[in-house]
XYZ file of C-alpha atoms in Angstrom:
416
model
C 148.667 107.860 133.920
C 144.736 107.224 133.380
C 145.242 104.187 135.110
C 147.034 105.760 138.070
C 144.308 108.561 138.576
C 141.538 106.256 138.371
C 142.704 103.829 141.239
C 143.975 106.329 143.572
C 140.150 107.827 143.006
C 139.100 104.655 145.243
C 142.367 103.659 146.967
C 143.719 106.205 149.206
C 147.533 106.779 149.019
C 148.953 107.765 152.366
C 151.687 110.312 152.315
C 155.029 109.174 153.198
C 155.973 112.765 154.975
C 154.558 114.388 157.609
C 151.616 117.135 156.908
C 153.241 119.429 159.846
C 156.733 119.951 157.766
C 156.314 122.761 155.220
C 159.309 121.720 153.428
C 158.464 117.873 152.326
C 157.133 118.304 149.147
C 154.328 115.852 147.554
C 154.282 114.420 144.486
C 152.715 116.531 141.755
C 149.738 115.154 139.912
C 149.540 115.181 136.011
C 149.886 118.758 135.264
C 148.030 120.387 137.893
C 144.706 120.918 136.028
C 142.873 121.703 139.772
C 143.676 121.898 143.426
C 142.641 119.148 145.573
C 143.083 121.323 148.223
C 140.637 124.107 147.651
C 138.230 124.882 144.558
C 139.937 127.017 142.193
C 137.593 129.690 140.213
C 137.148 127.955 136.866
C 134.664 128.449 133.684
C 134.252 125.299 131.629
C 132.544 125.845 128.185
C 129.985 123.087 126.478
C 128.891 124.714 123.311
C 126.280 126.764 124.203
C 126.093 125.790 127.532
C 128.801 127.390 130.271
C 129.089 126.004 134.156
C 130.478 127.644 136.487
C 131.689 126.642 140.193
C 131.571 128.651 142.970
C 135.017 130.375 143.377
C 136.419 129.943 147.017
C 140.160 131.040 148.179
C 142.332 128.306 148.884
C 143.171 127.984 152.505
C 146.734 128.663 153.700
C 149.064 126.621 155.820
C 152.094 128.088 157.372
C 151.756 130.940 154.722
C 151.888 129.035 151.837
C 149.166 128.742 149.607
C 147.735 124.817 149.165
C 146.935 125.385 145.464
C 149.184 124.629 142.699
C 152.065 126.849 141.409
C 153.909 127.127 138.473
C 157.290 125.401 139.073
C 156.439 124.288 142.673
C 155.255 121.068 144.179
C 151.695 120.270 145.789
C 152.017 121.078 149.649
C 149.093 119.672 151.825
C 148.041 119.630 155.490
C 145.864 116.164 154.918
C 146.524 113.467 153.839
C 145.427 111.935 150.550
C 141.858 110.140 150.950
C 139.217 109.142 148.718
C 136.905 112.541 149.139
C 140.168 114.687 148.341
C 141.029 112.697 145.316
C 137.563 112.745 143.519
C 137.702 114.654 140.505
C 136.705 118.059 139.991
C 133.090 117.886 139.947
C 132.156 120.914 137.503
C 134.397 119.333 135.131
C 132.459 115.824 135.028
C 128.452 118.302 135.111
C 130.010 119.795 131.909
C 131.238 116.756 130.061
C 127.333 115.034 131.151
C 125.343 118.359 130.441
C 127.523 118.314 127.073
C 126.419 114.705 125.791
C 122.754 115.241 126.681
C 122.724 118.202 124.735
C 124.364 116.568 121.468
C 122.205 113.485 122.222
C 118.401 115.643 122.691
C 119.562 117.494 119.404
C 120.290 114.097 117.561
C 117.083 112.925 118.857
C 114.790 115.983 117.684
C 116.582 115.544 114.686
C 114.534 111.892 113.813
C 111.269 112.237 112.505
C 110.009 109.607 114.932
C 106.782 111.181 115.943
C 103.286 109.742 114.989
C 101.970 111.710 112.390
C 98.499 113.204 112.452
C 96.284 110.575 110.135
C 95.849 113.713 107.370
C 99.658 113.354 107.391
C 100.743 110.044 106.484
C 102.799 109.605 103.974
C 103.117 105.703 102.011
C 106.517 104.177 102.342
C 107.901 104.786 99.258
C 107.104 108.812 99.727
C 104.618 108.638 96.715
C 102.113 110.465 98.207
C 99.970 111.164 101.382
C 96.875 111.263 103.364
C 94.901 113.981 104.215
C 91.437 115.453 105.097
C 91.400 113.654 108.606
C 92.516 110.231 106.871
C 89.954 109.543 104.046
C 91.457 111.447 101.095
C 94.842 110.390 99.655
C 97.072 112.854 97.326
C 99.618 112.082 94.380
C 101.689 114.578 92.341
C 102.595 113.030 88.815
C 105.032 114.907 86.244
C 103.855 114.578 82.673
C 106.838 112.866 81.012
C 108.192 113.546 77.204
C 106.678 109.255 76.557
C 102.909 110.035 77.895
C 101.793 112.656 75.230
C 100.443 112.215 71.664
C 100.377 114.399 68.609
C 98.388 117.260 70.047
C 101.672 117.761 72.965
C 99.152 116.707 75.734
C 98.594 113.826 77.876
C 96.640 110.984 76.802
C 93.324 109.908 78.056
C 95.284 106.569 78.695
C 97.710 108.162 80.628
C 95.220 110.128 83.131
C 93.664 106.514 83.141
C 97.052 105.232 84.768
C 97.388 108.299 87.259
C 93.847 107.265 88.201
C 94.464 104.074 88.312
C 98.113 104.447 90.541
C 96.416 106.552 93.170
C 93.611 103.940 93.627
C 96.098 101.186 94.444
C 98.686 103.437 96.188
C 95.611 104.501 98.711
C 94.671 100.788 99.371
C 98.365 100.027 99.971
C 98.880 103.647 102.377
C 95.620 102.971 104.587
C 97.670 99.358 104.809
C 94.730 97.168 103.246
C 96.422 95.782 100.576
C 96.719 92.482 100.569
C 97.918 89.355 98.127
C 95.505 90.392 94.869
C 95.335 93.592 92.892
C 93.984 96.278 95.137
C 92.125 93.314 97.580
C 92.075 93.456 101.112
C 93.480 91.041 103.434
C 90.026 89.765 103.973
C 88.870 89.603 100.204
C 92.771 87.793 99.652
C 91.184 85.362 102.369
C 87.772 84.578 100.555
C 89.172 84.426 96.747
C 87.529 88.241 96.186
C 88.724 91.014 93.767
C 87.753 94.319 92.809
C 85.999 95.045 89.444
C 84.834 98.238 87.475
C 81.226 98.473 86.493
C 81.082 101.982 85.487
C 83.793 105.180 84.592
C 82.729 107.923 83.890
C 85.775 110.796 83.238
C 85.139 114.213 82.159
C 88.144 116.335 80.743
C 88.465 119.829 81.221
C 92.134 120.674 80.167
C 94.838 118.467 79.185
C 98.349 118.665 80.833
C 101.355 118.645 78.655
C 105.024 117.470 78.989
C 106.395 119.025 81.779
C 103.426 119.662 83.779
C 103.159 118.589 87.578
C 99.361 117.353 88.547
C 97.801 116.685 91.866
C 95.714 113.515 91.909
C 92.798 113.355 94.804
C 90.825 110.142 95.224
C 88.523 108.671 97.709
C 86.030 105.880 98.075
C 82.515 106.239 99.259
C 79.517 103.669 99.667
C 77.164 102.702 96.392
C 74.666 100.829 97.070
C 74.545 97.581 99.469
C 77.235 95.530 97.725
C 79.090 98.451 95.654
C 82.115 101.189 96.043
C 82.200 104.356 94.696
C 85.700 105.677 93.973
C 85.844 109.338 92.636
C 89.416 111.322 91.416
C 89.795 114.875 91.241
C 93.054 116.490 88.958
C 94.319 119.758 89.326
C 97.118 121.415 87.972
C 100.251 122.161 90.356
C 100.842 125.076 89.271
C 98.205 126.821 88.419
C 95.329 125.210 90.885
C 93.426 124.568 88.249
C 90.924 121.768 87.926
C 91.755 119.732 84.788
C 89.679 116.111 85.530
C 86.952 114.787 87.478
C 86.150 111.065 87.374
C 84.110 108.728 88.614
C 83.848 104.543 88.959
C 81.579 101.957 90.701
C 83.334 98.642 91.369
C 81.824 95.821 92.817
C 83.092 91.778 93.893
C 84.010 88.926 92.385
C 85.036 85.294 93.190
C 88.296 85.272 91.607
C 87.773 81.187 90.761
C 84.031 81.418 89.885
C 84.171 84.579 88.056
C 80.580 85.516 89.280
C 79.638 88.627 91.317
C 79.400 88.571 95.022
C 78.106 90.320 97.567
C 80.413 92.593 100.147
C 81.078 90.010 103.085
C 80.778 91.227 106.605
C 84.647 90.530 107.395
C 85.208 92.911 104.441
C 82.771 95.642 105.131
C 84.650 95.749 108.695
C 87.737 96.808 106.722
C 86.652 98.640 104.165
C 84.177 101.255 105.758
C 86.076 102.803 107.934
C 87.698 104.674 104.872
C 84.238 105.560 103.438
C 83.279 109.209 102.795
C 79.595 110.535 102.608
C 79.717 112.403 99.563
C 78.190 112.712 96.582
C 79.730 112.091 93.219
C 81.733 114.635 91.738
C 80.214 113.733 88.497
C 76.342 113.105 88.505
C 74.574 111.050 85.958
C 72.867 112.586 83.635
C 70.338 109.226 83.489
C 70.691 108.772 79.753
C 71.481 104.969 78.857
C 73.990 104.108 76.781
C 73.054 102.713 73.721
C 73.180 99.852 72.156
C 75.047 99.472 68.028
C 75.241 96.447 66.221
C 76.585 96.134 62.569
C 73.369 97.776 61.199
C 73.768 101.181 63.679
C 77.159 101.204 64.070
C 79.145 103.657 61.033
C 82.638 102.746 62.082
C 84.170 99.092 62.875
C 87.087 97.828 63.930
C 87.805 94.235 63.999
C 90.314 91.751 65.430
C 91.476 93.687 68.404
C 93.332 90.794 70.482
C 94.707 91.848 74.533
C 98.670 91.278 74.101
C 100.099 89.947 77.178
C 101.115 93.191 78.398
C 97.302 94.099 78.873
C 96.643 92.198 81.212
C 96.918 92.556 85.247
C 97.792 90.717 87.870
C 93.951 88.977 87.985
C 94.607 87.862 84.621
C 91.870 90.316 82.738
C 92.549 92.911 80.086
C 93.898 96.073 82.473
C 90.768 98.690 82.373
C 93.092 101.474 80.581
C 93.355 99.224 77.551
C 89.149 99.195 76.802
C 89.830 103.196 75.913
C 92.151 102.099 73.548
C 90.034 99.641 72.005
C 86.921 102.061 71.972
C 89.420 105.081 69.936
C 90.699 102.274 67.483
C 86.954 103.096 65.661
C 86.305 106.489 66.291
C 86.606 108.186 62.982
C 90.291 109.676 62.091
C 88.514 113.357 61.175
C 86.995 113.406 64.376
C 90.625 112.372 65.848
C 92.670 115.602 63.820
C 89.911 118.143 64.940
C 88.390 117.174 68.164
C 89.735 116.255 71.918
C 88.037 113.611 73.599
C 86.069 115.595 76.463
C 83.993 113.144 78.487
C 83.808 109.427 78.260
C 81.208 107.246 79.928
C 81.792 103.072 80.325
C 79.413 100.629 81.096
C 81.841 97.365 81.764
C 79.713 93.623 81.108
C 82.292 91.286 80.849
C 85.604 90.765 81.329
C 88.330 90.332 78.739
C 91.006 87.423 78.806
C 94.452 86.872 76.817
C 92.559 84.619 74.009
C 89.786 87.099 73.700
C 89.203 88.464 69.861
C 87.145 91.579 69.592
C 85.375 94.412 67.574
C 85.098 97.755 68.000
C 82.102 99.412 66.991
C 81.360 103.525 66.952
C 78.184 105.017 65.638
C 77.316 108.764 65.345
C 74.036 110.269 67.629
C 72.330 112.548 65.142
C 74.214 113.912 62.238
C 77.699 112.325 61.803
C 80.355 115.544 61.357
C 83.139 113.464 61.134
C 84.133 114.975 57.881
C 83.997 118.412 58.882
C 86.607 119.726 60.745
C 85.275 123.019 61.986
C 82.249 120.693 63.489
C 81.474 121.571 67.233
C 80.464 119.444 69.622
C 79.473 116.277 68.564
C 78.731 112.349 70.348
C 79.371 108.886 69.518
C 77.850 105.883 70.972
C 80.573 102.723 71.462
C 80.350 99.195 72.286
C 83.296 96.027 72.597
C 81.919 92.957 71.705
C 83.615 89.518 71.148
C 83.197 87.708 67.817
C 80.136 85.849 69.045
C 78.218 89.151 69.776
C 78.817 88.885 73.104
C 78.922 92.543 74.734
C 82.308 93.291 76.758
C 82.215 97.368 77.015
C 78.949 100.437 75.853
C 80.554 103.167 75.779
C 79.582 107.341 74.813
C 82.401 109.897 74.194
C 81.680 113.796 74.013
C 84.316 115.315 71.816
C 84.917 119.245 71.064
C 87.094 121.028 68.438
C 90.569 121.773 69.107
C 91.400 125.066 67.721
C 89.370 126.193 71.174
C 92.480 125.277 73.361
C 95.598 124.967 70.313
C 97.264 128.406 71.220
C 96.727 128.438 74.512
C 98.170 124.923 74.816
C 101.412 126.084 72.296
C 101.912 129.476 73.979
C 101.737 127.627 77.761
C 104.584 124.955 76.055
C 106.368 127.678 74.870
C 106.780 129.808 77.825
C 107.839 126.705 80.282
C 110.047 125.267 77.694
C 111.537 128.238 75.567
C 110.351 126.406 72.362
């Protein structure tokens, strides 16, 4: 039947009887959906969309009417040709009008648009960039594994959120290339990146369950430096809860010596530069140095499993922390919270290093008092040989000044 309509649509069928003989009958079409003889009044609905043809009375021949009846046959005057046997043309502007319309609303539907550069977002929907393409944004949830005793975070943990932002921002801005947070260009010349200085200052500690926002952004330091700051506020609250700061400089990944910033990689790098200032200023004091004469606490034969290290084959930054805590003094560790640490990095640290950890008091030492306020310690790593790897200085204050408010905030989100 398909077939039949389509080729008499281009092959005219002439009619075997003649058009001046009311009472020869022609052959009826399908079932008579529309009269080839006149337009017949018709709405067609698409959806949302009607079409409607102009309605025009069907001429009459010898009285009878040329449309289609009920029970009766098709009666023409012409003969069949190809104009006449066209189909009805509101019928084929519906069916059209209806596929673009299912087609433009599948195709608003994709989120293929450019997005602004404060929108993009990494592949892996991790997190985005914003403030006109130089800031980029994480959200972390504090899992059950990630706190301690006290039923908050660990510095080490913030460490890895600050850490996982850093890389995740080289890899958004698409400059990450072959080596642990290098660019395509530094991958090309043997480069990597390297922490001279942290410096991380700890206002509240999240606890299990707790979403945080993670900001970070790189800026200029000197000639041959980058500056890479972090900002962490709580999700729900807005609160600010961290503020850190690094400086990171080259080095030749075969020589293990420093290098200076080569042009190629300045081309890539500085477009994503921001000119602001630190949002943690020095304070100018050095950080001393302890040796086994100075130094009240010691801790020795610390050795990097192979876990610690990275992909560059050097103990992972995070783990240094670690180290540093392994001699702070356990009264200090019961009462106080770690509130600010500052970390001067000299060397690096292989998988065959062996090291000590060495903490000294500034001024009185209150370790044995627990209702001590604020007090400091100095820090240093050092390899067996004396060679320094890490001077560190960690502000600690007392606990009971946050314990309920931490418990009663558990409590409430957890119904414990």
């Amino acid at each position: 039947m398909v077939a039949t309509a389509a080729t008499s649509a281009f092959y005219p069928i002439s009619s075997s009887s003649s058009s001046s003989d009311p009472k020869v009958k022609n052959t009826k079409i399908g079932g008579g959906s529309g009269n080839l003889g006149g337009f017949k009044s018709k709405s067609v609905s698409s959806g949302s969309l009607r079409v409607k043809t102009n309605a025009q009375a069907p001429s009459k021949v010898t009285g009878s009417s040329t449309g289609f009846k009920a029970g009766d046959d098709f009666i023409s005057s012409h003969p069949r040709t190809f104009i006449n046997q066209l189909p009805d043309w509101s019928m084929l502007l519906a069916a059209i009008t209806t596929i673009f319309l299912a087609a433009e609303k599948q195709w608003m539907m994709l989120d293929w648009k450019p997005r602004r550069p404060d929108m993009l977002i990494d592949p892996f929907g991790l997190g985005r960039i914003v403030q006109d393409g130089f800031v980029y944004t994480q959200n972390f949830s504090i899992r059950s594994y990630e706190i301690g005793a006290d039923r908050t975070a660990s510095i080490e943990t913030l460490m890895n959120h600050l850490q996982e932002t850093a890389l995740n921002h080289v890899k958004t801005v698409g400059l990450l290339g072959d080596g642990f947070g290098s660019t395509p260009e530094m991958c090309k010349k043997n480069l990597i990146w390297v922490v001279t200085k942290m410096q991380i200052m700890v206002d509240r500690y999240p606890t299990w369950g707790d979403t945080v926002q993670v900001d970070t952004w790189v800026s200029a330091s000197g000639r041959n430096g980058m500056r890479r700051d972090w900002l962490v506020y709580d999700c729900k609250t807005g609160d600010n809860l961290t503020r850190a700061s690094s400086t990171w400089v080259m080095m030749n990944k075969q020589t293990r010596k420093l290098s200076k910033i080569p042009e190629e990689v300045r081309r890539e790098i500085e477009p994503n530069f921001m000119n602001t200032a630190p949002v943690i200023e020095d304070d100018g004091r050095r950080l001393s140095k302890i040796d086994d004469d100075t130094a009240d606490y010691v801790r020795m034969g610390l050795t990097p499993k192979w876990s610690d290290l990275d992909v560059n084959q050097h103990v992972n930054n995070v783990k240094y922390i670690g180290w540093i805590l392994e001699s702070a003094p356990p009264p200090i560790l019961e009462s106080h919270e770690l509130s600010s640490i500052t970390l001067e990095y000299r060397r690096e640290c292989g998988r065959d290093s062996v090291l000590q950890s060495l903490t000294a008091a500034t001024g009185t030492d209150s370790a044995t008092s627990s209702t001590a306020g604020v007090v400091d310690y100095n820090h240093l790593l050092r390899f067996d040989d004396g060679t320094e790897v890490v001077r560190g200085r960690t502000q600690w204050r007392p606990k009971f000044g946050n314990k309920f408010t931490i418990l009663d905030h558990i409590s409430a989100d957890h119904g414990i």
